[in-house]
Amino acid sequence: MLIFLTPSFVNADLLLFSDDNEFFGCLDCGRYDDDSICNRYGDYGSRYSDKSIWNRYGIGSRYDNNSPFNRYGTGLKIVDRDGNYYGYFSRSYSADSKTRNALNDLWDSVDGDYQEMRDIWCDWLTLRKRLESNHCSNLISHGGISSSSDFASR
């Protein structure tokens, strides 16, 4: 069973960058945001765009050093719009253990199906934002959707 945990800085617009500072989308922006990894028609959410982590032949390739899905690469840096750094978004040991375990569990739960991973991540993000907008903070903080620095699957 997947239980996703979220950053305490939710709504911070967490952005993904390669080590050479190329932008690869917003991790926690809504589905209709042009920069969102959840916008399946945008550059960063489309399975056809080289700039999308959901493209198995682009930045999302298991063989690209910057890919979050490369178990031996560095992944992508997570920063907010103010430039604060939160670590790497990666299945590899360059990420903190919670992020690494969460991505590995997500990957394993859908056998590496990129579309399914995007749908799970983005559906969860939509639910989280809806709960926050309805002032369900007790459910979010005490009901399994915690304020942690990851979205771990446990």
JSON list of C-alpha atoms in Angstrom, two decimals, residues 70-74 88 90-97 100-101 104:
[
{"chain": "A", "resi": 70, "resn": "ASN", "atom": "CA", "xyz": [18.66, 5.98, -12.74]},
{"chain": "A", "resi": 71, "resn": "ARG", "atom": "CA", "xyz": [19.64, 3.93, -9.69]},
{"chain": "A", "resi": 72, "resn": "TYR", "atom": "CA", "xyz": [23.28, 4.94, -10.10]},
{"chain": "A", "resi": 73, "resn": "GLY", "atom": "CA", "xyz": [22.99, 8.58, -11.28]},
{"chain": "A", "resi": 74, "resn": "THR", "atom": "CA", "xyz": [22.68, 11.77, -9.31]},
{"chain": "A", "resi": 88, "resn": "TYR", "atom": "CA", "xyz": [18.12, 15.27, -4.94]},
{"chain": "A", "resi": 90, "resn": "SER", "atom": "CA", "xyz": [16.49, 10.30, -7.31]},
{"chain": "A", "resi": 91, "resn": "ARG", "atom": "CA", "xyz": [16.28, 6.53, -6.84]},
{"chain": "A", "resi": 92, "resn": "SER", "atom": "CA", "xyz": [20.04, 6.50, -6.21]},
{"chain": "A", "resi": 93, "resn": "TYR", "atom": "CA", "xyz": [22.12, 7.01, -3.10]},
{"chain": "A", "resi": 94, "resn": "SER", "atom": "CA", "xyz": [22.60, 10.68, -3.99]},
{"chain": "A", "resi": 95, "resn": "ALA", "atom": "CA", "xyz": [19.10, 11.28, -2.56]},
{"chain": "A", "resi": 96, "resn": "ASP", "atom": "CA", "xyz": [18.20, 11.02, 1.09]},
{"chain": "A", "resi": 97, "resn": "SER", "atom": "CA", "xyz": [16.93, 7.60, 2.10]},
{"chain": "A", "resi": 100, "resn": "ARG", "atom": "CA", "xyz": [15.23, 7.20, -2.59]},
{"chain": "A", "resi": 101, "resn": "ASN", "atom": "CA", "xyz": [12.97, 4.60, -0.95]},
{"chain": "A", "resi": 104, "resn": "ASN", "atom": "CA", "xyz": [12.07, 2.94, -5.63]}
]
